[in-house]
Coordinates of N, CA, C and O in Angstrom, one line a residue:
M1 N -18.6 14.3 -17.8 CA -17.5 13.5 -18.3 C -16.2 14.1 -17.9 O -15.2 13.8 -18.5
T2 N -16.2 15.0 -16.9 CA -14.9 15.7 -16.5 C -13.9 14.7 -15.8 O -12.8 15.1 -15.7
K3 N -14.3 13.6 -15.5 CA -13.4 12.7 -14.8 C -12.7 11.7 -15.8 O -12.0 10.8 -15.4
Y4 N -12.8 12.0 -17.0 CA -12.2 11.2 -18.1 C -11.4 12.1 -19.0 O -11.7 13.2 -19.2
T5 N -10.3 11.6 -19.5 CA -9.6 12.3 -20.6 C -10.3 12.1 -21.9 O -11.3 11.4 -22.0
R6 N -9.9 12.8 -22.9 CA -10.6 12.7 -24.2 C -10.6 11.3 -24.7 O -11.5 11.0 -25.4
E7 N -9.6 10.6 -24.4 CA -9.5 9.2 -25.0 C -10.4 8.2 -24.2 O -10.4 7.1 -24.6
G8 N -11.1 8.7 -23.2 CA -12.0 7.8 -22.5 C -11.3 7.1 -21.3 O -11.9 6.2 -20.7
H9 N -10.1 7.5 -20.9 CA -9.4 6.9 -19.8 C -9.8 7.6 -18.5 O -9.9 8.9 -18.5
M10 N -9.8 6.9 -17.4 CA -10.0 7.5 -16.1 C -8.8 8.3 -15.7 O -7.7 7.7 -15.9
L11 N -8.9 9.5 -15.2 CA -7.7 10.2 -14.8 C -7.1 9.6 -13.5 O -7.8 9.1 -12.7
D12 N -5.8 9.7 -13.4 CA -5.1 9.2 -12.3 C -5.6 9.8 -11.0 O -5.8 9.1 -10.0
E13 N -5.9 11.1 -11.0 CA -6.5 11.8 -9.8 C -7.8 11.1 -9.3 O -8.0 11.0 -8.2
R14 N -8.6 10.7 -10.3 CA -9.9 10.1 -10.0 C -9.7 8.7 -9.4 O -10.3 8.3 -8.4
M15 N -8.7 8.0 -9.9 CA -8.4 6.6 -9.4 C -7.9 6.8 -8.0 O -8.3 6.0 -7.1
I16 N -7.0 7.7 -7.7 CA -6.5 8.0 -6.4 C -7.6 8.3 -5.4 O -7.7 7.8 -4.3
E17 N -8.5 9.2 -5.9 CA -9.6 9.6 -5.0 C -10.5 8.5 -4.7 O -10.9 8.3 -3.5
L18 N -10.8 7.6 -5.6 CA -11.7 6.5 -5.4 C -11.0 5.4 -4.5 O -11.7 4.9 -3.6
V19 N -9.7 5.1 -4.7 CA -9.1 4.1 -3.8 C -8.9 4.7 -2.4 O -9.1 3.9 -1.4
K20 N -8.6 5.9 -2.3 CA -8.5 6.5 -0.9 C -9.8 6.5 -0.2 O -9.9 6.1 1.0
N21 N -10.9 6.8 -0.9 CA -12.2 6.7 -0.3 C -12.6 5.3 0.0 O -13.2 5.0 1.1
H22 N -12.4 4.4 -0.9 CA -12.7 3.0 -0.7 C -12.0 2.4 0.5 O -12.6 1.7 1.3
L23 N -10.7 2.7 0.6 CA -9.9 2.2 1.8 C -9.9 3.1 3.0 O -9.3 2.8 4.0
E24 N -10.7 4.2 2.9 CA -10.9 5.1 4.0 C -9.5 5.7 4.4 O -9.2 5.8 5.6
L25 N -8.7 6.1 3.4 CA -7.4 6.6 3.7 C -7.4 8.2 3.7 O -8.1 8.8 2.9
S26 N -6.6 8.7 4.6 CA -6.5 10.2 4.6 C -5.0 10.4 4.6 O -4.2 9.9 5.5
I27 N -4.5 11.2 3.7 CA -3.1 11.5 3.5 C -2.9 13.0 3.6 O -3.5 13.8 2.9
S28 N -2.1 13.4 4.6 CA -1.8 14.8 4.8 C -0.3 15.1 4.6 O 0.5 14.3 4.9
Q29 N -0.1 16.3 4.1 CA 1.3 16.8 4.0 C 1.5 18.0 4.9 O 2.5 18.7 4.9
D30 N 0.5 18.2 5.7 CA 0.5 19.3 6.7 C 1.2 18.9 7.9 O 0.7 18.0 8.7
V31 N 2.4 19.5 8.2 CA 3.2 19.1 9.4 C 2.4 19.2 10.7 O 2.7 18.6 11.7
S32 N 1.4 20.1 10.7 CA 0.6 20.2 12.0 C -0.2 19.0 12.3 O -0.6 18.8 13.4
N33 N -0.4 18.1 11.3 CA -1.1 16.8 11.5 C -0.1 15.7 11.9 O -0.5 14.6 12.1
F34 N 1.1 16.0 12.1 CA 2.2 15.0 12.3 C 1.9 14.0 13.4 O 2.0 12.8 13.3
D35 N 1.4 14.6 14.6 CA 1.2 13.8 15.7 C -0.2 13.2 15.8 O -0.6 12.5 16.7
N36 N -1.1 13.5 14.8 CA -2.5 13.1 14.9 C -2.8 12.1 13.8 O -4.0 12.0 13.4
V37 N -1.9 11.3 13.4 CA -2.1 10.3 12.3 C -1.6 8.9 12.8 O -0.9 8.8 13.8
D38 N -2.1 7.9 12.1 CA -1.7 6.5 12.4 C -0.2 6.2 12.0 O 0.5 5.5 12.7
C39 N 0.2 6.9 10.9 CA 1.6 6.6 10.4 C 2.2 7.9 9.8 O 1.5 8.6 9.2
M40 N 3.5 8.0 10.1 CA 4.3 9.1 9.6 C 5.3 8.6 8.7 O 6.0 7.6 9.0
I41 N 5.5 9.3 7.5 CA 6.5 8.9 6.5 C 7.3 10.2 6.2 O 6.7 11.1 5.7
Y42 N 8.5 10.2 6.6 CA 9.3 11.5 6.4 C 10.8 11.3 6.3 O 11.3 10.1 6.5
N43 N 11.5 12.3 6.0 CA 12.9 12.3 5.9 C 13.6 12.8 7.1 O 13.2 13.8 7.7
E44 N 14.7 12.2 7.5 CA 15.6 12.7 8.6 C 17.0 12.6 8.1 O 17.3 12.0 7.1
S45 N 17.9 13.3 8.7 CA 19.3 13.2 8.4 C 20.1 12.5 9.5 O 19.8 12.7 10.7
S46 N 21.1 11.8 9.1 CA 22.0 11.1 10.1 C 22.9 12.2 10.7 O 23.0 13.3 10.1
A47 N 23.6 11.9 11.7 CA 24.6 12.8 12.3 C 25.6 13.3 11.4 O 26.1 14.4 11.4
D48 N 26.0 12.4 10.4 CA 27.0 12.8 9.4 C 26.4 13.3 8.1 O 27.1 13.3 7.1
G49 N 25.1 13.6 8.1 CA 24.5 14.3 6.9 C 23.9 13.4 5.9 O 23.5 13.9 4.8
Y50 N 23.7 12.1 6.1 CA 23.1 11.2 5.1 C 21.6 11.3 5.3 O 21.1 11.4 6.4
D51 N 20.9 11.2 4.2 CA 19.4 11.2 4.2 C 19.0 9.8 4.6 O 19.5 8.8 4.2
L52 N 18.0 9.8 5.5 CA 17.4 8.6 6.0 C 15.9 8.8 5.9 O 15.4 9.9 6.0
W53 N 15.1 7.7 5.8 CA 13.7 7.7 5.6 C 13.0 7.0 6.7 O 13.4 5.9 7.0
V54 N 12.0 7.6 7.3 CA 11.4 7.0 8.4 C 9.9 6.7 8.1 O 9.2 7.5 7.6
V55 N 9.5 5.5 8.4 CA 8.1 5.0 8.4 C 7.7 4.5 9.7 O 8.2 3.4 10.1
T56 N 6.9 5.2 10.5 CA 6.6 4.8 11.8 C 5.2 5.2 12.3 O 4.6 6.0 11.7
N57 N 4.8 4.4 13.3 CA 3.5 4.7 14.0 C 3.7 5.6 15.2 O 2.7 6.1 15.7
D58 N 5.0 5.8 15.6 CA 5.2 6.6 16.8 C 6.6 7.3 16.6 O 7.6 6.7 16.8
A59 N 6.5 8.5 16.3 CA 7.8 9.3 16.0 C 8.6 9.5 17.2 O 9.8 9.8 17.1
K60 N 8.0 9.3 18.4 CA 8.8 9.4 19.6 C 9.6 8.1 20.0 O 10.5 8.2 20.8
Q61 N 9.2 7.0 19.4 CA 9.9 5.8 19.6 C 10.2 5.1 18.3 O 9.7 4.0 18.0
V62 N 11.1 5.7 17.5 CA 11.5 5.1 16.2 C 12.5 4.0 16.4 O 13.5 4.1 17.1
N63 N 12.1 2.8 15.8 CA 13.0 1.6 15.9 C 13.9 1.7 14.6 O 13.4 1.5 13.5
I64 N 15.2 1.8 14.9 CA 16.1 2.0 13.7 C 16.1 0.8 12.8 O 16.1 0.9 11.6
C65 N 16.0 -0.4 13.4 CA 15.9 -1.7 12.6 C 14.7 -1.8 11.7 O 14.7 -2.4 10.7
E66 N 13.5 -1.4 12.3 CA 12.3 -1.6 11.6 C 11.7 -0.4 10.9 O 10.9 -0.6 10.0
N67 N 12.0 0.8 11.3 CA 11.3 2.0 10.8 C 12.2 2.9 9.9 O 11.7 3.8 9.3
V68 N 13.5 2.6 9.9 CA 14.4 3.5 9.1 C 14.9 2.9 7.9 O 15.3 1.7 7.9
Y69 N 14.8 3.6 6.8 CA 15.2 3.1 5.5 C 16.4 4.0 5.0 O 16.4 5.2 5.1
Y70 N 17.4 3.3 4.4 CA 18.5 4.0 3.8 C 18.2 4.5 2.4 O 18.7 5.5 1.9
Y71 N 17.3 3.7 1.7 CA 16.9 4.1 0.3 C 15.5 4.5 0.3 O 14.7 3.8 0.9
D72 N 15.1 5.5 -0.5 CA 13.8 5.9 -0.6 C 12.9 5.1 -1.5 O 11.7 5.3 -1.6
N73 N 13.5 4.2 -2.3 CA 12.7 3.4 -3.3 C 11.8 2.4 -2.6 O 11.0 1.8 -3.3
D74 N 12.0 2.1 -1.3 CA 11.2 1.2 -0.7 C 10.0 1.8 0.0 O 9.1 1.1 0.6
L75 N 9.9 3.1 0.0 CA 8.9 3.8 0.8 C 7.4 3.6 0.3 O 6.5 3.5 1.1
A76 N 7.2 3.5 -1.0 CA 5.9 3.2 -1.5 C 5.4 1.8 -1.0 O 4.2 1.7 -0.6
N77 N 6.3 0.9 -1.1 CA 5.9 -0.5 -0.6 C 5.6 -0.5 0.9 O 4.7 -1.1 1.4
A78 N 6.4 0.3 1.7 CA 6.3 0.4 3.1 C 4.9 1.1 3.4 O 4.2 0.7 4.3
F79 N 4.5 2.1 2.6 CA 3.2 2.7 2.7 C 2.1 1.7 2.5 O 1.2 1.6 3.3
E80 N 2.2 0.9 1.5 CA 1.2 -0.1 1.2 C 1.1 -1.1 2.4 O 0.0 -1.5 2.7
E81 N 2.2 -1.5 2.9 CA 2.2 -2.4 4.0 C 1.5 -1.8 5.2 O 0.8 -2.5 5.9
Q82 N 1.7 -0.5 5.5 CA 1.1 0.1 6.6 C -0.5 0.1 6.4 O -1.2 -0.1 7.4
V83 N -0.9 0.3 5.2 CA -2.3 0.2 4.9 C -2.8 -1.2 5.2 O -3.9 -1.3 5.8
R84 N -2.1 -2.2 4.8 CA -2.5 -3.6 5.0 C -2.6 -3.9 6.5 O -3.4 -4.7 6.9
W85 N -1.7 -3.2 7.3 CA -1.8 -3.4 8.8 C -2.9 -2.6 9.4 O -3.1 -2.7 10.6
G86 N -3.6 -1.8 8.6 CA -4.8 -1.1 9.1 C -4.7 0.4 9.4 O -5.6 1.0 9.8
D87 N -3.5 0.9 9.1 CA -3.4 2.4 9.2 C -4.3 3.1 8.2 O -4.4 2.7 7.0
K88 N -5.0 4.1 8.6 CA -5.9 4.9 7.8 C -5.5 6.3 7.5 O -5.8 6.9 6.5
T89 N -4.8 6.9 8.5 CA -4.4 8.3 8.4 C -2.9 8.4 8.4 O -2.2 7.8 9.1
F90 N -2.4 9.2 7.4 CA -1.0 9.3 7.2 C -0.5 10.8 7.1 O -1.2 11.6 6.6
Y91 N 0.7 11.0 7.6 CA 1.4 12.2 7.3 C 2.5 11.7 6.4 O 3.3 10.8 6.8
I92 N 2.6 12.2 5.2 CA 3.6 11.9 4.2 C 4.3 13.2 3.8 O 3.6 14.1 3.2
D93 N 5.6 13.3 4.1 CA 6.4 14.5 3.7 C 6.1 14.8 2.2 O 6.1 13.8 1.4
E94 N 6.1 16.0 1.9 CA 5.8 16.4 0.5 C 6.8 15.8 -0.5 O 6.4 15.3 -1.5
Y95 N 8.1 15.9 -0.1 CA 9.1 15.3 -1.0 C 8.9 13.8 -1.2 O 8.9 13.3 -2.3
V96 N 8.6 13.1 -0.1 CA 8.3 11.6 -0.2 C 7.1 11.4 -1.1 O 7.2 10.5 -2.0
Y97 N 6.1 12.1 -0.9 CA 4.8 11.9 -1.7 C 5.1 12.1 -3.1 O 4.7 11.3 -4.0
D98 N 5.8 13.2 -3.5 CA 6.0 13.6 -4.9 C 7.1 12.7 -5.5 O 7.0 12.4 -6.7
D99 N 8.2 12.4 -4.8 CA 9.3 11.8 -5.5 C 9.5 10.3 -5.2 O 10.4 9.6 -5.8
C100 N 8.7 9.7 -4.4 CA 8.9 8.3 -4.0 C 7.7 7.4 -4.5 O 7.5 6.3 -3.9
Y101 N 7.0 7.9 -5.5 CA 6.0 7.1 -6.2 C 4.8 6.7 -5.3 O 4.2 5.6 -5.5
I102 N 4.4 7.5 -4.4 CA 3.2 7.2 -3.6 C 2.0 7.2 -4.4 O 1.1 6.3 -4.3
E103 N 1.9 8.2 -5.4 CA 0.7 8.2 -6.3 C 0.7 6.9 -7.1 O -0.4 6.4 -7.4
D104 N 1.8 6.5 -7.7 CA 1.9 5.3 -8.5 C 1.4 4.1 -7.6 O 0.7 3.2 -8.1
K105 N 1.8 4.1 -6.4 CA 1.4 3.0 -5.5 C -0.1 3.0 -5.3 O -0.8 2.0 -5.3
L106 N -0.7 4.2 -5.1 CA -2.1 4.3 -4.9 C -2.9 3.9 -6.2 O -3.9 3.2 -6.1
I107 N -2.3 4.1 -7.4 CA -3.0 3.7 -8.6 C -2.9 2.1 -8.7 O -3.8 1.5 -9.1
E108 N -1.7 1.6 -8.3 CA -1.6 0.1 -8.2 C -2.6 -0.5 -7.3 O -3.2 -1.5 -7.6
M109 N -2.8 0.2 -6.1 CA -3.7 -0.3 -5.1 C -5.2 -0.2 -5.7 O -6.0 -1.0 -5.4
F110 N -5.4 0.8 -6.5 CA -6.7 1.0 -7.2 C -7.0 -0.3 -8.0 O -8.1 -0.9 -7.9
A111 N -6.0 -0.7 -8.8 CA -6.2 -1.8 -9.7 C -6.4 -3.1 -8.9 O -7.2 -3.9 -9.3
E112 N -5.8 -3.2 -7.7 CA -5.9 -4.4 -6.9 C -7.3 -4.4 -6.2 O -7.8 -5.5 -5.8
N113 N -7.9 -3.2 -6.1 CA -9.2 -3.1 -5.4 C -10.4 -2.7 -6.3 O -11.4 -2.4 -5.8
V114 N -10.2 -2.8 -7.6 CA -11.2 -2.3 -8.5 C -12.5 -3.0 -8.3 O -13.6 -2.3 -8.4
E115 N -12.6 -4.3 -8.1 CA -13.9 -4.9 -7.9 C -14.6 -4.4 -6.7 O -15.8 -4.1 -6.7
G116 N -13.9 -4.2 -5.6 CA -14.5 -3.7 -4.4 C -14.9 -2.3 -4.5 O -15.9 -1.8 -4.0
I117 N -14.2 -1.5 -5.3 CA -14.5 -0.1 -5.6 C -15.8 -0.1 -6.4 O -16.7 0.7 -6.1
I118 N -16.0 -0.9 -7.4 CA -17.2 -0.9 -8.2 C -18.4 -1.3 -7.3 O -19.5 -0.8 -7.5
E119 N -18.2 -2.3 -6.4 CA -19.3 -2.8 -5.5 C -19.6 -1.9 -4.3 O -20.6 -2.0 -3.7
N120 N -18.7 -0.9 -4.1 CA -18.9 0.0 -2.9 C -20.0 1.0 -3.1 O -19.8 2.0 -3.9
D121 N -21.1 0.8 -2.5 CA -22.3 1.7 -2.7 C -22.1 3.1 -2.1 O -22.8 4.0 -2.4
E122 N -21.1 3.2 -1.2 CA -20.9 4.4 -0.5 C -20.0 5.4 -1.3 O -19.9 6.6 -0.9
L123 N -19.4 4.9 -2.4 CA -18.5 5.8 -3.2 C -19.4 6.6 -4.1 O -20.4 6.2 -4.6
D124 N -18.9 7.8 -4.4 CA -19.5 8.6 -5.4 C -19.0 8.3 -6.8 O -18.1 9.0 -7.4
I125 N -19.5 7.1 -7.3 CA -19.0 6.6 -8.6 C -20.1 6.5 -9.6 O -21.2 6.0 -9.2
T126 N -19.9 7.0 -10.7 CA -21.0 7.0 -11.7 C -21.2 5.7 -12.4 O -20.2 4.9 -12.5
L127 N -22.3 5.5 -13.0 CA -22.6 4.3 -13.8 C -21.6 4.3 -15.0 O -21.1 3.2 -15.4
E128 N -21.3 5.4 -15.6 CA -20.4 5.5 -16.7 C -19.0 5.0 -16.2 O -18.3 4.3 -17.0
E129 N -18.6 5.4 -15.1 CA -17.3 5.0 -14.5 C -17.3 3.5 -14.3 O -16.3 2.8 -14.6
I130 N -18.4 3.0 -13.7 CA -18.5 1.6 -13.4 C -18.3 0.8 -14.7 O -17.6 -0.2 -14.8
N131 N -19.1 1.2 -15.7 CA -19.0 0.5 -17.0 C -17.6 0.6 -17.6 O -17.1 -0.4 -18.2
Y132 N -17.0 1.7 -17.5 CA -15.6 1.9 -18.0 C -14.7 0.9 -17.3 O -13.9 0.2 -17.9
L133 N -14.8 0.9 -16.0 CA -13.9 0.0 -15.2 C -14.1 -1.5 -15.5 O -13.1 -2.2 -15.6
K134 N -15.4 -1.8 -15.6 CA -15.6 -3.2 -16.0 C -15.0 -3.6 -17.3 O -14.5 -4.7 -17.4
E135 N -15.1 -2.7 -18.2 CA -14.5 -3.0 -19.6 C -13.0 -3.0 -19.5 O -12.3 -3.9 -20.0
E136 N -12.4 -1.9 -18.8 CA -11.0 -1.8 -18.8 C -10.3 -2.9 -18.0 O -9.2 -3.4 -18.4
Y137 N -10.9 -3.4 -16.9 CA -10.3 -4.5 -16.1 C -10.9 -5.8 -16.4 O -10.7 -6.8 -15.7
E138 N -11.7 -5.9 -17.5 CA -12.2 -7.1 -18.0 C -13.0 -7.8 -17.0 O -12.9 -9.1 -16.7
L139 N -13.9 -7.1 -16.3 CA -14.7 -7.6 -15.2 C -16.1 -7.8 -15.9 O -16.6 -7.0 -16.6
E140 N -16.7 -9.0 -15.7 CA -18.0 -9.3 -16.3 C -19.0 -9.3 -15.2 O -18.7 -9.5 -14.0
N141 N -20.2 -9.1 -15.6 CA -21.3 -9.1 -14.6 C -21.4 -10.5 -14.1 O -21.5 -11.5 -14.9
E142 N -21.5 -10.7 -12.8 CA -21.6 -12.0 -12.2 C -22.9 -12.7 -12.6 O -23.0 -13.9 -12.7
E143 N -24.0 -11.9 -12.7 CA -25.3 -12.5 -13.1 C -25.2 -13.1 -14.5 O -25.7 -14.2 -14.7
A144 N -24.4 -12.5 -15.4 CA -24.3 -13.1 -16.7 C -23.5 -14.3 -16.8 O -23.7 -15.2 -17.6
D145 N -22.5 -14.5 -15.8 CA -21.7 -15.6 -15.7 C -22.3 -16.8 -15.0 O -21.8 -17.9 -15.0
S146 N -23.3 -16.5 -14.2 CA -23.9 -17.5 -13.4 C -24.5 -18.7 -14.2 O -25.2 -18.5 -15.1
T147 N -24.1 -19.9 -13.8 CA -24.7 -21.1 -14.5 C -25.7 -21.8 -13.6 O -26.1 -22.9 -13.8
E148 N -26.0 -21.2 -12.4 CA -26.9 -21.8 -11.5 C -28.3 -21.9 -12.1 O -28.8 -20.9 -12.7
V149 N -28.9 -23.0 -11.9 CA -30.3 -23.2 -12.4 C -31.3 -23.0 -11.3 O -31.1 -23.5 -10.2
V150 N -32.3 -22.2 -11.5 CA -33.3 -21.8 -10.5 C -34.5 -22.7 -10.6 O -35.0 -23.0 -11.6

């Protein structure tokens, strides 16, 4: 029961682990992986010293209009959009990951994918966790809801 708090809630770290495994996401903060990922999310400075935020698939060809953000509050949504477009491997700058709500976005994505996570036989998820999630997210057994007559 190490994956639950005393109150019976699933830990955020466990939800993040499950959603990343379910969506087959890999997130690195190691700058040596910068060129070996589908998407890079990082901070740059303008010529006059302003912070800018970059979300790109090709750091060598950054499109100012499409890849550069003036505010960091949009980065978690930009990350989610990249996942929806099929990106699986990410380099996310440590500051961005910690301060721009990437973990909160992953927990939100967990909630959006909870049914698929429960049904994913390839995940290392316990029966206890499955039952907890079904109760927490008010998911009922499909067999119990079926009105089909055999």
